[in-house]
Coordinates of C-alpha atoms in Angstrom, one line a residue:
X1 CA -27.1 -26.9 -50.6
X2 CA -29.1 -28.8 -53.2
X3 CA -26.1 -28.9 -55.6
X4 CA -23.9 -30.1 -52.8
X5 CA -26.3 -32.9 -51.8
X6 CA -26.6 -34.0 -55.4
X7 CA -22.8 -34.1 -55.7
X8 CA -22.5 -36.3 -52.6
X9 CA -25.0 -38.9 -53.9
X10 CA -23.5 -38.9 -57.4
X11 CA -22.5 -42.5 -58.4
X12 CA -19.3 -43.1 -60.3
X13 CA -19.5 -44.8 -63.6
X14 CA -17.9 -48.3 -64.0
X15 CA -15.3 -46.8 -66.4
X16 CA -14.4 -44.1 -63.9
X17 CA -14.0 -46.7 -61.1
X18 CA -11.8 -48.8 -63.4
X19 CA -9.6 -45.9 -64.4
X20 CA -9.2 -44.9 -60.8
X21 CA -7.7 -48.2 -59.8
X22 CA -3.9 -47.7 -59.1
X23 CA -3.0 -51.2 -60.4
X24 CA -4.8 -50.8 -63.7
X25 CA -1.6 -49.9 -65.6
X26 CA 0.4 -52.7 -64.1
X27 CA -2.4 -55.3 -64.9
X28 CA -2.3 -54.2 -68.6
X29 CA 1.4 -54.4 -68.6
X30 CA 1.4 -57.8 -67.0
X31 CA -1.0 -59.1 -69.6
X32 CA 1.2 -57.8 -72.4
X33 CA 4.4 -59.3 -70.9
X34 CA 2.6 -62.6 -70.3
X35 CA 1.4 -62.8 -73.9
X36 CA 4.8 -61.8 -75.2
X37 CA 6.7 -64.6 -73.4
X38 CA 3.9 -67.1 -74.1
X39 CA 4.7 -66.5 -77.8
X40 CA 8.5 -66.1 -77.5
X41 CA 9.2 -69.1 -75.2
X42 CA 7.6 -72.5 -75.9
X43 CA 8.1 -73.7 -72.3
X44 CA 6.7 -70.6 -70.6
X45 CA 3.1 -71.9 -70.4
X46 CA 4.1 -75.2 -68.8
X47 CA 2.7 -75.6 -65.2
X48 CA 6.3 -76.2 -63.9
X49 CA 7.5 -73.0 -65.6
X50 CA 4.6 -71.0 -64.1
X51 CA 5.3 -72.3 -60.7
X52 CA 8.9 -71.1 -61.1
X53 CA 7.7 -67.7 -62.2
X54 CA 5.4 -67.5 -59.1
X55 CA 8.2 -68.5 -56.8
X56 CA 10.5 -65.8 -58.3
X57 CA 7.6 -63.3 -57.9
X58 CA 6.9 -64.3 -54.3
X59 CA 10.5 -63.7 -53.2
X60 CA 10.1 -60.1 -54.4
X61 CA 6.4 -59.8 -53.6
X62 CA 6.7 -60.6 -49.9
X63 CA 8.8 -57.4 -49.5
X64 CA 7.1 -55.4 -52.2
X65 CA 3.8 -55.5 -50.3
X66 CA 4.9 -53.7 -47.1
X67 CA 7.2 -51.4 -49.2
X68 CA 4.2 -50.4 -51.2
X69 CA 2.3 -49.5 -48.0
X70 CA 5.2 -47.5 -46.8
X71 CA 5.4 -45.6 -50.2
X72 CA 1.6 -44.9 -50.0
X73 CA 2.4 -43.4 -46.6
X74 CA 4.9 -41.1 -48.4
X75 CA 8.2 -42.7 -47.3
X76 CA 11.1 -45.0 -48.5
X77 CA 13.2 -47.7 -46.9
X78 CA 16.6 -48.2 -48.5
X79 CA 17.6 -50.7 -45.7
X80 CA 14.9 -53.3 -46.7
X81 CA 17.3 -55.4 -48.8
X82 CA 20.1 -55.8 -46.2
X83 CA 17.5 -56.1 -43.4
X84 CA 16.4 -59.4 -45.0
X85 CA 20.0 -60.7 -44.6
X86 CA 20.3 -59.3 -41.1
X87 CA 17.2 -61.2 -40.1
X88 CA 18.6 -64.5 -41.4
X89 CA 22.0 -63.9 -39.8
X90 CA 20.5 -63.2 -36.4
X91 CA 18.4 -66.4 -36.5
X92 CA 21.4 -68.5 -37.7
X93 CA 24.1 -67.1 -35.4
X94 CA 21.9 -67.0 -32.3
X95 CA 20.8 -70.6 -32.7
X96 CA 24.3 -71.8 -33.5
X97 CA 26.1 -69.9 -30.7
X98 CA 23.5 -70.6 -28.0
X99 CA 23.0 -74.2 -29.2
X100 CA 19.3 -73.5 -28.9
X101 CA 16.3 -74.8 -30.7
X102 CA 16.2 -72.9 -34.0
X103 CA 12.8 -71.5 -33.1
X104 CA 14.4 -69.5 -30.3
X105 CA 16.7 -67.9 -33.0
X106 CA 13.7 -67.3 -35.2
X107 CA 11.9 -65.5 -32.3
X108 CA 14.9 -63.4 -31.4
X109 CA 15.3 -62.5 -35.1
X110 CA 11.7 -61.3 -35.2
X111 CA 12.3 -59.0 -32.2
X112 CA 15.6 -57.6 -33.5
X113 CA 14.2 -57.0 -37.0
X114 CA 11.1 -55.3 -35.7
X115 CA 13.3 -53.1 -33.5
X116 CA 15.3 -52.0 -36.6
X117 CA 12.0 -51.1 -38.3
X118 CA 10.9 -49.2 -35.2
X119 CA 14.3 -47.4 -35.1
X120 CA 13.8 -46.2 -38.7
X121 CA 10.3 -44.9 -38.0
X122 CA 11.4 -43.3 -34.7
X123 CA 14.4 -41.6 -36.2
X124 CA 12.3 -40.3 -39.1
X125 CA 9.6 -38.8 -36.9
X126 CA 11.9 -37.3 -34.3
X127 CA 14.6 -35.9 -36.5
X128 CA 12.3 -34.8 -39.4
X129 CA 15.1 -35.8 -41.8
X130 CA 14.1 -37.3 -45.2
X131 CA 13.5 -41.1 -45.1
X132 CA 16.1 -41.4 -47.8
X133 CA 18.8 -40.2 -45.4
X134 CA 17.6 -42.1 -42.4
X135 CA 17.3 -45.4 -44.2
X136 CA 20.5 -44.9 -46.1
X137 CA 22.3 -44.6 -42.8
X138 CA 20.5 -47.8 -41.6
X139 CA 21.5 -49.5 -44.8
X140 CA 25.2 -48.7 -44.3
X141 CA 25.1 -49.7 -40.6
X142 CA 23.4 -53.0 -41.3
X143 CA 25.8 -53.8 -44.1
X144 CA 28.7 -53.3 -41.8
X145 CA 27.1 -55.2 -38.9
X146 CA 26.2 -58.1 -41.1
X147 CA 29.8 -58.5 -42.3
X148 CA 31.5 -57.6 -39.1
X149 CA 29.5 -59.8 -36.7
X150 CA 29.6 -62.8 -39.2
X151 CA 33.4 -62.6 -39.4
X152 CA 33.8 -62.1 -35.7
X153 CA 31.6 -65.1 -34.7
X154 CA 32.1 -67.5 -37.6
X155 CA 35.5 -66.5 -38.8
X156 CA 34.2 -66.3 -42.4
X157 CA 31.7 -64.3 -44.4
X158 CA 29.0 -67.0 -44.1
X159 CA 27.3 -68.6 -41.1
X160 CA 27.7 -72.2 -39.9
X161 CA 25.2 -74.8 -41.0
X162 CA 22.3 -75.3 -38.6
X163 CA 20.6 -78.1 -40.6
X164 CA 21.3 -80.7 -37.9
X165 CA 19.9 -78.5 -35.0
X166 CA 16.6 -79.2 -33.2
X167 CA 13.6 -77.5 -34.7
X168 CA 15.2 -77.0 -38.2
X169 CA 12.8 -79.5 -40.0
X170 CA 9.6 -77.8 -38.6
X171 CA 11.0 -74.3 -39.3
X172 CA 11.9 -75.4 -42.8
X173 CA 8.3 -76.6 -43.3
X174 CA 7.0 -73.2 -42.3
X175 CA 9.3 -71.0 -44.3
X176 CA 10.9 -73.0 -47.1
X177 CA 8.8 -76.1 -47.8
X178 CA 7.5 -77.2 -51.2
X179 CA 3.8 -78.1 -51.7
X180 CA 2.7 -80.4 -54.5
X181 CA -0.6 -79.7 -56.2
X182 CA -1.7 -81.7 -59.3
X183 CA 1.9 -83.0 -59.7
X184 CA 3.3 -79.5 -59.8
X185 CA 5.6 -78.2 -57.0
X186 CA 4.9 -74.8 -55.4
X187 CA 7.1 -73.1 -52.8
X188 CA 5.3 -72.1 -49.6
X189 CA 6.5 -68.5 -50.1
X190 CA 3.8 -68.2 -52.7
X191 CA 1.2 -68.7 -49.9
X192 CA 3.0 -66.2 -47.6
X193 CA 2.9 -63.7 -50.5
X194 CA -0.8 -64.2 -51.2
X195 CA -1.6 -63.9 -47.5
X196 CA 0.3 -60.7 -47.1
X197 CA -1.4 -59.2 -50.2
X198 CA -4.8 -60.1 -48.7
X199 CA -4.0 -58.7 -45.2
X200 CA -2.5 -55.5 -46.6
X201 CA -5.5 -55.0 -48.9
X202 CA -7.9 -55.4 -46.0
X203 CA -5.9 -52.9 -43.9
X204 CA -5.8 -50.3 -46.7
X205 CA -9.4 -50.7 -47.8
X206 CA -11.4 -51.8 -44.7
X207 CA -9.7 -50.3 -41.6
X208 CA -9.1 -46.9 -40.0
X209 CA -5.4 -47.5 -40.3
X210 CA -5.7 -47.7 -44.1
X211 CA -7.3 -44.3 -44.1
X212 CA -4.5 -43.0 -42.0
X213 CA -1.9 -44.4 -44.4
X214 CA -3.5 -42.7 -47.4
X215 CA -3.9 -39.4 -45.4
X216 CA -0.3 -39.3 -44.2
X217 CA 1.0 -40.0 -47.7
X218 CA -1.3 -37.4 -49.3
X219 CA -0.7 -34.5 -46.9
X220 CA 1.0 -35.1 -43.6
X221 CA 0.2 -31.7 -42.1
X222 CA -3.5 -31.9 -43.0
X223 CA -3.7 -35.4 -41.7
X224 CA -2.2 -34.4 -38.3
X225 CA -4.6 -31.4 -38.2
X226 CA -7.6 -33.8 -38.3
X227 CA -6.3 -36.1 -35.7
X228 CA -4.4 -38.8 -37.6
X229 CA -1.6 -40.3 -35.5
X230 CA 1.1 -39.5 -38.0
X231 CA 4.0 -40.7 -35.8
X232 CA 2.4 -44.0 -34.9
X233 CA 1.3 -44.7 -38.5
X234 CA 4.8 -44.1 -39.9
X235 CA 6.5 -46.2 -37.2
X236 CA 4.0 -49.0 -37.9
X237 CA 4.7 -48.9 -41.6
X238 CA 8.4 -49.3 -41.0
X239 CA 7.7 -52.2 -38.7
X240 CA 5.6 -53.7 -41.4
X241 CA 8.6 -53.6 -43.8
X242 CA 10.6 -55.2 -41.0
X243 CA 8.1 -58.0 -40.7
X244 CA 8.3 -58.7 -44.4
X245 CA 12.1 -58.7 -44.1
X246 CA 11.9 -61.2 -41.2
X247 CA 9.7 -63.6 -43.3
X248 CA 12.0 -63.3 -46.3
X249 CA 15.1 -63.7 -44.1
X250 CA 13.8 -66.9 -42.6
X251 CA 13.0 -68.3 -46.0
X252 CA 16.6 -67.5 -47.1
X253 CA 18.0 -69.2 -44.0
X254 CA 15.9 -72.4 -44.1
X255 CA 16.2 -72.8 -47.8
X256 CA 20.0 -73.1 -47.7
X257 CA 20.7 -73.5 -43.9
X258 CA 23.7 -71.0 -44.3
X259 CA 23.7 -67.3 -45.1
X260 CA 26.2 -65.1 -46.9
X261 CA 26.7 -61.9 -45.0
X262 CA 26.9 -59.8 -48.2
X263 CA 23.6 -60.7 -49.6
X264 CA 20.6 -58.4 -50.1
X265 CA 22.5 -55.3 -51.2
X266 CA 20.6 -53.7 -54.1
X267 CA 17.4 -55.7 -53.5
X268 CA 15.7 -52.6 -51.9
X269 CA 15.6 -51.0 -55.4
X270 CA 13.8 -54.1 -56.8
X271 CA 11.1 -53.9 -54.1
X272 CA 10.6 -50.2 -54.8
X273 CA 10.5 -50.8 -58.5
X274 CA 7.8 -53.5 -58.0
X275 CA 5.7 -51.1 -56.0
X276 CA 6.1 -48.2 -58.5
X277 CA 5.3 -50.5 -61.4
X278 CA 2.2 -51.6 -59.4
X279 CA 0.9 -48.0 -59.3
X280 CA 2.5 -46.4 -56.2
X281 CA 3.4 -42.8 -56.5
X282 CA 6.9 -41.6 -55.5
X283 CA 5.1 -38.7 -53.8
X284 CA 2.9 -41.0 -51.7
X285 CA -0.9 -41.1 -51.1
X286 CA -1.7 -43.4 -54.0
X287 CA -1.2 -47.2 -54.7
X288 CA -2.4 -50.6 -53.6
X289 CA -1.2 -53.9 -52.3
X290 CA -2.6 -55.8 -55.3
X291 CA -0.6 -53.4 -57.6
X292 CA 2.6 -54.3 -55.8
X293 CA 1.8 -58.0 -56.3
X294 CA 1.3 -57.4 -60.0
X295 CA 4.6 -55.5 -60.1
X296 CA 6.4 -58.4 -58.5
X297 CA 4.7 -60.8 -60.9
X298 CA 6.0 -58.7 -63.8
X299 CA 9.4 -59.0 -62.3
X300 CA 9.1 -62.8 -62.0
X301 CA 7.8 -63.2 -65.5
X302 CA 10.6 -61.1 -67.0
X303 CA 13.5 -62.7 -65.0
X304 CA 12.3 -66.2 -65.8
X305 CA 10.8 -65.5 -69.2
X306 CA 14.2 -64.5 -70.5
X307 CA 15.6 -67.8 -69.3
X308 CA 12.8 -69.8 -70.9
X309 CA 13.3 -67.9 -74.2
X310 CA 17.0 -68.8 -74.0
X311 CA 18.0 -65.2 -74.3
X312 CA 21.2 -63.7 -72.8
X313 CA 20.3 -62.8 -69.2
X314 CA 22.5 -59.7 -69.4
X315 CA 19.4 -58.1 -71.0
X316 CA 17.3 -58.5 -67.9
X317 CA 18.2 -55.1 -66.3
X318 CA 17.3 -53.4 -69.6
X319 CA 13.9 -55.0 -69.7
X320 CA 13.4 -54.2 -66.0
X321 CA 14.2 -50.5 -66.6
X322 CA 12.0 -50.4 -69.7
X323 CA 9.1 -51.9 -67.7
X324 CA 9.6 -49.3 -65.0
X325 CA 9.5 -46.4 -67.4
X326 CA 6.5 -47.8 -69.4
X327 CA 4.5 -48.6 -66.3
X328 CA 5.1 -45.2 -64.8
X329 CA 4.0 -43.5 -68.0
X330 CA 1.0 -45.8 -68.3
X331 CA 0.0 -45.1 -64.7
X332 CA 0.3 -41.4 -65.2
X333 CA -1.9 -41.6 -68.4
X334 CA -4.5 -43.7 -66.5
X335 CA -4.6 -41.2 -63.7
X336 CA -5.1 -38.3 -66.1
X337 CA -7.9 -40.2 -67.8
X338 CA -9.5 -40.9 -64.5
X339 CA -9.4 -37.2 -63.5
X340 CA -10.8 -36.2 -66.9
X341 CA -13.9 -38.4 -66.3
X342 CA -14.7 -36.7 -63.0

C-alpha cells in the first residue's frame, strides 16, 4: 500500500508534462514552417499577409476543431465537407423560396444540419457499422441532394442571390464581416475559430464530457462498463461537427451570397489532416483542440506561403502530404519519448 500511495502522489517533471502534450509535434512543425516561409518569402511577415494566413487557417480550423474532438472519440466523418455546402444551400434556398428574412433560413439550416449530425451518430451507434461506412453513405447522399435540389429549385447548379433580402446585412456582419485593427483587416471567421478552440479546450480539459470523449476513444467497451454514456457522447460529437459545418456554411453563403452546389467535396480530408497534424491519433483517445488549431495554421501558412514565395501552387499538395507524414512521425516520436520518461 505504501508503494501505491507514493505512486499516486508522484509529481510529473516539466519535461514529462511537455512531452505528453499531443500538440507538441505540430507546434515544432509550425515554428519550422513559419521560419522557412519568413526566409523564403519577403512579404510573408507583413501584417496584411499574416491576416491572410489567419483567414485561410480559420476556414479550415472552424471545422478541424470539432473533427478533432470526434477523432479523439475514435470516429471519422467523411460527410463534413459537403455538409458545409448543404448548410449554405438550405439557408439560401429556404430564404429565397419562402421570401423570408434570411435569419429564418439561417435558423432552419441550423436545425437541418444538426439533424444530419444526429443521423450520423444515431446510425453509427445503432448499426455498429464503422463510421467510415456510415459517413461515406451520408457524403454520397448529401452530394446528390445538394446537386439535385439546387437544379430542381433554381434550374442551375448554383443558388439565386439573396443579397437584397431582409436580414442579409446583419447576417453578413455575424458570419462574413471584416474587422480592422491597427489598419489591418481581419475576417470575423478568425474570432469564430478562436472561440471554438477555447470552448472545445474547456470541454476536453474541464468537464465530465471531456473525460467521456477520451474514454470512448480509448476503449469504448471499458468506458461503457464504468458508466460512460457512449451513445450520447458519440451522437453529441457528430452534432458538434454539424455545428461547425453550419458556421462554415453560413460564412460561405454570406461571403458570396450565392452557393455552388458542387463545393465542399474533398474538404473533409483537409479537416482530418489538420487534426492528425495537430496530434490526434487515427485510433482515437489522444489529441487536443489546440493541436487542431495548429494543424489548421500549418495548412494556412503552407497554402499562402507558397503564393507569397511566388512558387508554382501545383506543389501545394506535395507539401501538404509531406507535412502530414512528418507531423505523424514527429508525434509518434514525442509519444515514445513521453512514455520513456514515465
